[in-house]
Each structure stands twice: as structure tokens, then as C-alpha cells.
CSV table of C-alpha atoms in Angstrom, one decimal:
chain,number,residue,atom,x,y,z
A,84,MET,CA,10.5,86.6,56.9
A,85,ARG,CA,13.8,85.6,55.6
A,86,ALA,CA,15.4,82.3,56.6
A,87,PRO,CA,18.3,82.5,59.2
A,88,SER,CA,21.6,82.8,57.6
A,89,VAL,CA,24.7,80.9,58.5
A,90,THR,CA,26.0,84.0,60.3
A,91,ASP,CA,22.6,84.4,62.2
A,92,MET,CA,22.8,80.7,63.3
A,93,ARG,CA,26.4,81.1,64.4
A,94,ARG,CA,25.4,84.1,66.4
A,95,ILE,CA,22.5,82.4,68.1
A,96,LEU,CA,24.6,79.4,69.0
A,97,GLN,CA,27.3,81.6,70.4
A,98,ALA,CA,24.8,83.5,72.6
A,99,ALA,CA,23.3,80.1,73.7
A,100,GLY,CA,26.8,78.9,74.7
A,101,LEU,CA,27.4,82.0,76.7
A,102,ASP,CA,24.1,81.7,78.5
A,103,LEU,CA,24.7,78.1,79.3
A,104,ARG,CA,28.3,78.9,80.6
A,105,ALA,CA,27.0,81.7,82.7
A,106,SER,CA,24.3,79.4,84.2
A,107,LEU,CA,26.9,76.7,85.0
A,108,LEU,CA,29.1,79.3,86.6
A,109,GLN,CA,26.2,80.6,88.7
A,110,PHE,CA,24.7,77.4,89.8
A,111,SER,CA,27.6,74.9,89.9
A,112,ARG,CA,31.2,74.4,90.9
A,113,LEU,CA,31.9,72.3,87.8
A,114,PRO,CA,35.3,72.9,86.1
A,115,LEU,CA,34.8,75.1,83.0
A,116,PRO,CA,37.4,76.5,80.6
A,117,ALA,CA,38.5,80.0,81.3
A,118,GLY,CA,36.3,82.7,79.7
A,119,PRO,CA,34.8,86.1,80.3
A,120,PRO,CA,32.6,86.6,83.4
A,121,PRO,CA,28.8,86.8,82.9
A,122,PRO,CA,27.7,90.1,81.6
A,123,PRO,CA,25.4,92.3,83.7
A,124,GLY,CA,21.8,91.4,83.3
A,125,TRP,CA,22.6,87.9,81.9
A,126,ALA,CA,19.8,86.3,83.9
A,127,ALA,CA,17.2,88.2,82.0
A,128,ARG,CA,18.2,86.7,78.8
A,129,GLY,CA,19.9,83.4,80.0
A,130,ALA,CA,17.5,82.0,82.6
A,131,TRP,CA,16.2,79.5,79.9
A,132,ALA,CA,19.5,77.6,80.6
A,133,TRP,CA,19.2,77.4,84.3
A,134,PRO,CA,17.5,73.9,84.1
A,135,LEU,CA,20.5,72.6,82.0
A,136,ALA,CA,22.8,73.8,84.9
A,137,GLY,CA,20.6,72.0,87.4
A,138,ALA,CA,20.6,68.9,85.2
A,139,ALA,CA,24.4,68.9,85.4
A,140,VAL,CA,24.2,69.0,89.2
A,141,GLY,CA,21.6,66.4,89.2
A,142,ALA,CA,23.8,64.2,87.0
A,143,ALA,CA,26.4,64.3,89.8
A,144,GLY,CA,23.8,62.8,92.2
A,145,ALA,CA,22.7,60.3,89.5
A,146,ALA,CA,26.4,59.2,89.1
A,147,ALA,CA,26.7,58.7,92.8
A,148,LEU,CA,23.6,56.7,93.0
A,149,ALA,CA,24.8,54.5,90.1
A,150,LEU,CA,28.2,54.0,91.8
A,151,ALA,CA,26.5,53.0,95.0
A,152,GLY,CA,24.4,50.5,93.1
A,153,GLY,CA,27.4,49.1,91.4
A,154,LEU,CA,29.1,48.7,94.7
A,155,ALA,CA,26.0,46.9,96.1
A,156,LEU,CA,25.5,49.5,98.8
A,157,PRO,CA,22.2,49.8,100.6
A,158,ALA,CA,19.8,52.5,99.5
A,159,LEU,CA,20.4,54.8,102.4
A,160,PRO,CA,24.1,55.2,102.0
A,161,GLY,CA,23.7,55.7,98.3
A,162,ALA,CA,21.1,58.4,98.9
A,163,ILE,CA,23.5,60.2,101.3
A,164,LEU,CA,26.3,60.0,98.7
A,165,ALA,CA,23.9,61.4,96.0
A,166,VAL,CA,22.9,64.4,98.2
A,167,ALA,CA,26.5,65.0,99.0
A,168,ALA,CA,27.6,64.8,95.4
A,169,MET,CA,24.9,67.4,94.4
A,170,ALA,CA,26.0,69.7,97.2
A,171,LEU,CA,29.6,69.5,96.2
A,172,ALA,CA,28.7,70.1,92.4
A,173,SER,CA,26.7,73.1,93.3
A,174,GLY,CA,29.0,74.4,96.1
A,175,ALA,CA,26.1,74.1,98.5
A,176,LEU,CA,24.8,77.3,97.0
A,177,HIS,CA,21.2,76.5,97.4
A,178,GLU,CA,21.6,74.9,100.9
A,179,ASP,CA,23.3,78.2,102.1
A,180,GLY,CA,20.4,80.2,100.6
A,181,LEU,CA,17.7,78.0,102.3
A,182,ALA,CA,19.6,78.4,105.7
A,183,ASP,CA,20.1,82.2,105.4
A,184,PHE,CA,16.4,82.6,104.2
A,185,ALA,CA,15.1,80.6,107.2
A,186,ASP,CA,17.3,82.5,109.6
A,187,GLY,CA,16.0,85.9,108.3
A,188,ILE,CA,12.3,85.0,108.0
A,189,GLY,CA,12.2,83.3,111.3
A,190,GLY,CA,14.5,85.6,113.4
A,191,GLY,CA,13.8,89.1,112.0
A,192,ARG,CA,11.5,91.5,113.5
A,193,ASP,CA,10.9,93.7,110.4
A,194,ARG,CA,11.9,93.8,106.8
A,195,ASP,CA,15.4,95.5,107.4
A,196,SER,CA,16.3,93.1,110.3
A,197,ARG,CA,15.3,90.0,108.1
A,198,LEU,CA,17.4,91.2,105.2
A,199,ARG,CA,20.4,92.0,107.6
A,200,ILE,CA,20.2,88.5,109.1
A,201,MET,CA,20.2,86.9,105.6
A,202,ARG,CA,23.4,88.9,104.8
A,203,ASP,CA,25.0,87.6,107.9
A,204,SER,CA,27.2,84.6,107.1
A,205,ARG,CA,26.6,83.1,110.6
A,206,LEU,CA,24.3,80.1,110.9
A,207,GLY,CA,21.4,80.6,113.3
A,208,SER,CA,18.9,78.0,114.8
A,209,TYR,CA,16.2,78.5,112.2
A,210,GLY,CA,18.8,78.0,109.4
A,211,ALA,CA,20.3,75.0,110.9
A,212,LEU,CA,17.0,73.4,111.5
A,213,ALA,CA,15.8,74.1,108.1
A,214,LEU,CA,19.0,72.7,106.6
A,215,LEU,CA,18.9,69.6,108.7
A,216,LEU,CA,15.3,68.8,107.9
A,217,MET,CA,15.6,69.5,104.2
A,218,THR,CA,18.7,67.2,103.9
A,219,LEU,CA,17.1,64.4,105.9
A,220,TRP,CA,13.9,64.6,103.7
A,221,ARG,CA,15.8,64.5,100.4
A,222,VAL,CA,18.0,61.6,101.7
A,223,ALA,CA,14.9,59.7,103.0
A,224,VAL,CA,12.9,60.2,99.8
A,225,LEU,CA,15.8,59.2,97.5
A,226,ALA,CA,16.5,56.1,99.5
A,227,ALA,CA,12.8,55.1,99.3
A,228,LEU,CA,12.6,55.5,95.5
A,229,PRO,CA,13.3,52.5,93.3
A,230,SER,CA,16.9,52.5,92.0
A,231,ALA,CA,16.2,53.3,88.4
A,232,GLY,CA,13.6,55.9,89.3
A,233,ALA,CA,16.0,57.7,91.7
A,234,ILE,CA,18.8,57.9,89.1
A,235,ALA,CA,16.5,59.4,86.5
A,236,GLY,CA,14.4,61.4,88.8
A,237,VAL,CA,17.2,63.3,90.5
A,238,ILE,CA,18.4,64.7,87.2
A,239,VAL,CA,14.9,65.9,86.2
A,240,VAL,CA,14.1,67.3,89.7
A,241,ALA,CA,17.4,69.1,89.9
A,242,ALA,CA,16.6,70.8,86.5
A,243,SER,CA,13.1,71.7,87.4
A,244,ALA,CA,14.3,73.1,90.8
A,245,ARG,CA,16.5,75.6,88.9
A,246,TRP,CA,13.5,76.6,86.8
A,247,SER,CA,11.6,77.3,90.1
A,248,ALA,CA,14.4,79.9,90.9
A,249,ALA,CA,13.9,81.5,87.6
A,250,ILE,CA,10.1,81.8,88.1
A,251,LEU,CA,10.6,83.3,91.6
A,252,ALA,CA,13.1,85.9,90.0
A,253,ALA,CA,10.6,86.7,87.5
A,254,LEU,CA,7.6,87.1,89.7
A,255,LEU,CA,9.1,89.5,92.4
A,256,PRO,CA,11.3,92.5,92.0
A,257,PRO,CA,14.7,92.3,93.9
A,258,ALA,CA,14.4,93.0,97.7
A,259,ASN,CA,17.8,94.7,97.6
A,260,PRO,CA,18.2,97.3,94.8
A,261,ASP,CA,22.0,96.9,95.0
A,262,GLY,CA,22.0,93.2,95.6
A,263,GLN,CA,23.1,90.3,93.3
A,264,SER,CA,19.6,89.5,92.1
A,265,ALA,CA,19.1,93.1,91.0
A,266,THR,CA,22.4,93.0,89.1
A,267,ALA,CA,21.5,89.6,87.4
A,268,GLY,CA,18.2,91.0,86.0
A,269,ARG,CA,14.7,89.5,85.8
A,270,PRO,CA,14.0,86.5,83.6
A,271,SER,CA,11.7,87.1,80.6
A,272,LEU,CA,8.5,85.0,79.9
A,273,ARG,CA,10.4,83.7,76.8
A,274,ALA,CA,13.3,82.4,79.0
A,275,LEU,CA,10.8,80.8,81.4
A,276,GLY,CA,8.9,79.2,78.5
A,277,ILE,CA,12.1,77.7,77.0
A,278,GLY,CA,13.2,76.5,80.5
A,279,LEU,CA,9.8,74.7,80.9
A,280,LEU,CA,10.2,73.0,77.6
A,281,LEU,CA,13.7,71.8,78.6
A,282,CYS,CA,12.4,70.4,81.9
A,283,LEU,CA,9.5,68.7,80.1
A,284,GLY,CA,11.9,67.4,77.4
A,285,LEU,CA,14.3,65.9,80.1
A,286,ALA,CA,11.3,64.4,81.9
A,287,GLY,CA,10.0,62.9,78.7
A,288,LEU,CA,13.3,61.3,78.0
A,289,LEU,CA,13.9,59.9,81.5
A,290,LEU,CA,10.7,59.5,83.3
A,291,PRO,CA,7.5,57.4,82.7
A,292,ALA,CA,4.7,59.3,81.0
A,293,ALA,CA,2.6,59.7,84.1
A,294,ALA,CA,5.5,61.4,85.9
A,295,ILE,CA,6.6,63.9,83.1
A,296,VAL,CA,4.7,66.9,84.7
A,297,LEU,CA,5.3,66.2,88.3
A,298,PRO,CA,8.7,67.9,88.7
A,299,PRO,CA,7.7,71.2,86.8
A,300,LEU,CA,4.5,71.3,88.8
A,301,ALA,CA,6.5,70.8,92.1
A,302,ALA,CA,8.8,73.6,90.9
A,303,LEU,CA,5.8,76.0,90.3
A,304,GLY,CA,4.4,75.2,93.6
A,305,ALA,CA,7.6,75.8,95.3
A,306,ALA,CA,8.2,79.2,93.6
A,307,ALA,CA,4.7,80.3,94.5
A,308,THR,CA,5.1,79.3,98.1
A,309,VAL,CA,8.4,81.1,98.5
A,310,ALA,CA,7.0,84.1,96.5
A,311,LEU,CA,4.2,84.5,99.0
A,312,ILE,CA,6.5,84.3,102.0
A,313,ALA,CA,9.2,86.6,100.5
A,314,ARG,CA,6.8,89.3,99.2
A,315,GLY,CA,5.2,89.5,102.7
A,316,ARG,CA,8.4,89.4,104.7
A,317,ILE,CA,11.0,91.2,102.7
A,318,GLY,CA,9.2,92.8,99.9
A,319,GLY,CA,10.7,90.9,96.9
A,320,GLN,CA,13.3,88.2,96.1
A,321,ASN,CA,17.0,87.7,96.8
A,322,GLY,CA,19.6,85.0,96.3
A,323,ASP,CA,18.6,83.4,99.5
A,324,ALA,CA,15.0,83.1,98.4
A,325,LEU,CA,16.1,81.7,95.2
A,326,GLY,CA,18.1,79.0,97.0
A,327,ALA,CA,15.1,78.3,99.3
A,328,ALA,CA,12.9,77.8,96.3
A,329,THR,CA,15.3,75.5,94.7
A,330,GLN,CA,15.6,73.3,97.8
A,331,LEU,CA,11.8,73.3,98.3
A,332,ALA,CA,11.3,72.4,94.6
A,333,GLU,CA,13.8,69.4,94.9
A,334,ALA,CA,12.1,68.2,98.0
A,335,ALA,CA,8.5,68.4,96.5
A,336,GLY,CA,9.7,67.0,93.1
A,337,LEU,CA,11.2,63.9,94.7
A,338,ALA,CA,8.2,63.5,97.1
A,339,ALA,CA,5.9,63.6,94.0
A,340,LEU,CA,7.9,60.9,92.2
A,341,LEU,CA,7.9,58.8,95.3
A,342,ALA,CA,4.1,59.1,95.7
A,343,LEU,CA,3.7,58.1,92.1
A,344,ALA,CA,5.8,55.1,92.4
A,345,ALA,CA,4.0,54.0,95.6
A,346,ALA,CA,0.6,54.3,94.0
């Protein structure tokens, strides 16, 4: 096997840059230079970069926590600022998905009605309750974490949570053949493997050794949980299910870090 040439490396780096840009466009509202839209099927190739987009969103929360600490704010206001900063950085994409998923699963009588409810932009009682409880949980756990652990943990957990969405997208076929998830494509095992390595690498850099595997394990559990619900209730995954998996993975990942800190 010949060694990669300079042209090969340039092509690989260019493709990686396009994947990362597509992931940031999909999962964040961070300002990016103008460029072409993501190509059809980009997720099948570029899901490896979803954790990096998640880390960028998590960095917004970490910056808010650091700012709150610099201003000597109590832990609870700092946690509220962090959750708000992450919602702004992501355009509340995953919160919206969680609410729609809860409305559809809770309010629909059959598969078609559940999917129809998820496509409805109005917020129902199940969605409002899920969104309220999830936000309160994330704020409460972040406030209870030690300051340094919260700042590092929120980045790793946000990255692993987007890996959870990639797992779900790979596990289940699209529930809507003409939906956005069908257009995006299904991530490959290679993309999932690279994404996992990125999550573990971030954890290794930012977290204690005992905590390295906790966020990815929480993400795997969240993906499996949502996959079981989505497969049985809507026959596959969609964007709302991916958002629900992301939110659940964040909640579980933060709780795992808190349990370790309290042990």
C-alpha cells in the first residue's frame, strides 16, 4: 500500500473540513463563513464530526459557567446561564425535537397520528412538560457539580450527546421516507467509530480518568432508549427522535458525572 501523497492529504483534509462545516451548520447557530450547503447524504459520511459540533455548543455553556464564576455568581444562576447559552448556540434545535417527540409519542393514537403531531409546530402538554422537566434537570445537575467539573463536563457531555444522535440515526431507518433524516443519510460504522474516539479523546483531555467513559456510555444508553421507543411507536427515527436522544444523553451524562463526584 502506497503512502498518501500530498494531494491525497489535501483531499482528505478538505473533505474533513466540509464534514465539520456541515455538522456545525446542522447542530449549531454559530457564525460561519459563507459556503456551499451540505450535500445530500452528508450525514452518512460526516457523522464522525457531530461530536465536534456538540463540543462547540458545549463550549458556549462552559464559557457561561466560567463567566458566572468570574462574577462570583452562585451556582444556580451560573447553571441557568450555561443552559441558556447552549440553547442559543444550538438554536434550541434539540429542545424543539424533544418537545415534538414527547407530544407525538404521548398524544398520538397510531403511527400516522404520532408523526403528524411531531410535524405540528404547536407545543402540546406532553412536550411542554418534557421540556420543562429536562431543563430543570440539566440546570439542577449543573448547579450541583463542582465548578471545574461542570465547565469541563458540559463540553464532553455535549459532544457525546451528538454522538448519541448519530447512533440512533444508524440504528433505525427513517420513519418518513421523504423526511430530513432520510435526505441526510444513515451514518456508517466507521463514522460512529471515529465519533466515539473523538468523545473519548475529549474526555481524556478534560475529565478525570474515572469519568472518561461515563458520557459516551450515557449517550449509548440514551440512543438505545429512544431507539426502543421510536421503533415501537413510529417505526423508525426522525429529527425529533434525534433531538430527544441528544437531550436525554446530556441529562444522563451530567447525572453520571455528578454521581461520580458525589461518590
